[in-house]
GROMACS .gro file of C-alpha atoms in nm:
model
  102
    1TRP     CA    1  11.827   7.550   7.554
    2VAL     CA    2  11.760   7.249   7.721
    3ASP     CA    3  11.690   7.096   7.345
    4GLU     CA    4  12.056   7.056   7.324
    5PHE     CA    5  12.129   6.814   7.664
    6ASN     CA    6  11.732   6.568   7.656
    7SER     CA    7  11.977   6.323   7.553
    8HIS     CA    8  12.143   6.213   7.872
    9CYS     CA    9  12.460   6.030   7.601
   10GLU     CA   10  12.545   6.441   7.521
   11TRP     CA   11  12.602   6.495   7.907
   12HIS     CA   12  12.924   6.552   7.993
   13GLY     CA   13  13.146   6.327   8.167
   14VAL     CA   14  12.892   6.045   8.023
   15GLU     CA   15  12.968   5.737   7.778
   16CYS     CA   16  12.688   5.603   7.680
   17ASN     CA   17  12.648   5.200   7.485
   18LYS     CA   18  12.446   5.179   7.122
   19GLU     CA   19  12.169   5.114   7.325
   20GLY     CA   20  12.191   5.425   7.572
   21LEU     CA   21  12.326   5.287   7.909
   22VAL     CA   22  12.608   5.467   8.107
   23VAL     CA   23  12.939   5.252   8.041
   24SER     CA   24  13.144   5.552   8.178
   25LEU     CA   25  13.146   5.861   8.452
   26THR     CA   26  13.415   6.071   8.378
   27LEU     CA   27  13.367   6.323   8.628
   28GLY     CA   28  13.689   6.441   8.838
   29ASN     CA   29  13.780   6.744   8.900
   30GLY     CA   30  13.469   6.908   8.809
   31GLY     CA   31  13.371   7.064   9.107
   32LEU     CA   32  13.113   6.782   9.211
   33SER     CA   33  13.012   6.790   9.589
   34GLY     CA   34  12.736   6.635   9.785
   35GLN     CA   35  12.800   6.266   9.804
   36ILE     CA   36  12.718   6.003   9.548
   37SER     CA   37  12.358   5.891   9.496
   38ASP     CA   38  12.260   5.447   9.605
   39ALA     CA   39  12.037   5.549   9.228
   40ILE     CA   40  12.451   5.482   9.038
   41GLY     CA   41  12.304   5.144   9.145
   42ASN     CA   42  12.044   5.098   8.886
   43LEU     CA   43  12.333   5.258   8.665
   44THR     CA   44  12.416   4.872   8.619
   45SER     CA   45  12.560   4.905   8.284
   46LEU     CA   46  12.927   5.156   8.429
   47ARG     CA   47  13.153   4.989   8.334
   48ARG     CA   48  13.367   5.335   8.466
   49VAL     CA   49  13.356   5.535   8.758
   50ASP     CA   50  13.549   5.852   8.803
   51LEU     CA   51  13.424   6.106   9.057
   52HIS     CA   52  13.900   6.167   9.204
   53ASP     CA   53  13.905   6.495   9.280
   54ASN     CA   54  13.645   6.642   9.381
   55ASP     CA   55  13.401   6.776   9.700
   56LEU     CA   56  13.241   6.396   9.736
   57LYS     CA   57  13.127   6.342  10.132
   58GLY     CA   58  12.969   6.023  10.341
   59SER     CA   59  13.090   5.642  10.230
   60ILE     CA   60  13.035   5.441   9.945
   61PRO     CA   61  12.651   5.389   9.896
   62ARG     CA   62  12.645   4.936   9.908
   63GLU     CA   63  12.420   5.030   9.571
   64ILE     CA   64  12.749   5.044   9.361
   65ARG     CA   65  12.762   4.640   9.476
   66ASN     CA   66  12.491   4.653   9.175
   67LEU     CA   67  12.711   4.743   8.931
   68LEU     CA   68  12.867   4.399   8.812
   69ASP     CA   69  13.004   4.522   8.532
   70LEU     CA   70  13.242   4.815   8.697
   71SER     CA   71  13.585   4.726   8.571
   72SER     CA   72  13.727   5.086   8.690
   73LEU     CA   73  13.641   5.270   9.031
   74ILE     CA   74  13.836   5.645   9.125
   75ILE     CA   75  13.727   5.820   9.334
   76SER     CA   76  14.062   5.973   9.553
   77TYR     CA   77  14.108   6.289   9.695
   78ASN     CA   78  13.720   6.368   9.851
   79GLY     CA   79  13.617   6.335  10.103
   80ILE     CA   80  13.473   5.951  10.170
   81THR     CA   81  13.421   5.815  10.485
   82GLY     CA   82  13.348   5.474  10.590
   83THR     CA   83  13.448   5.117  10.543
   84ILE     CA   84  13.401   4.994  10.195
   85PRO     CA   85  13.062   4.820  10.102
   86ASP     CA   86  13.061   4.409  10.153
   87GLY     CA   87  12.983   4.278   9.809
   88LEU     CA   88  13.259   4.553   9.679
   89ALA     CA   89  13.559   4.213   9.671
   90ASP     CA   90  13.261   4.050   9.488
   91LEU     CA   91  13.268   4.249   9.121
   92SER     CA   92  13.454   3.971   8.926
   93GLN     CA   93  13.514   4.331   8.612
   94LEU     CA   94  13.678   4.537   8.943
   95GLU     CA   95  14.086   4.623   8.833
   96ILE     CA   96  14.116   4.931   8.895
   97LEU     CA   97  14.032   5.053   9.288
   98HIS     CA   98  14.184   5.393   9.398
   99LEU     CA   99  14.008   5.540   9.736
  100HIS     CA  100  14.394   5.717   9.801
  101GLY     CA  101  14.301   6.060   9.965
  102ASN     CA  102  14.043   6.026  10.131
   0.00000   0.00000   0.00000
């Protein structure tokens, strides 16, 4: 059964470009819990992150500032706490930011 999931581009909620780089994570209302990993900053081709209506806790990782192509960040209705990380305002492509309900 592992063979059918060899490519991360075929995972539920993951969209890749033709080079196989992750450009979208759409995992809203997916029953996720835990924290948003600092490793999200390594996905530098990400344009869209939608993690709304889950059970995510902790803060927004400061590494999110590495996502220079990010146009949409939706993490509303979780348990996110803390301050908005420095650098988020510098993401010039960011058009949609939903943080409410945290």
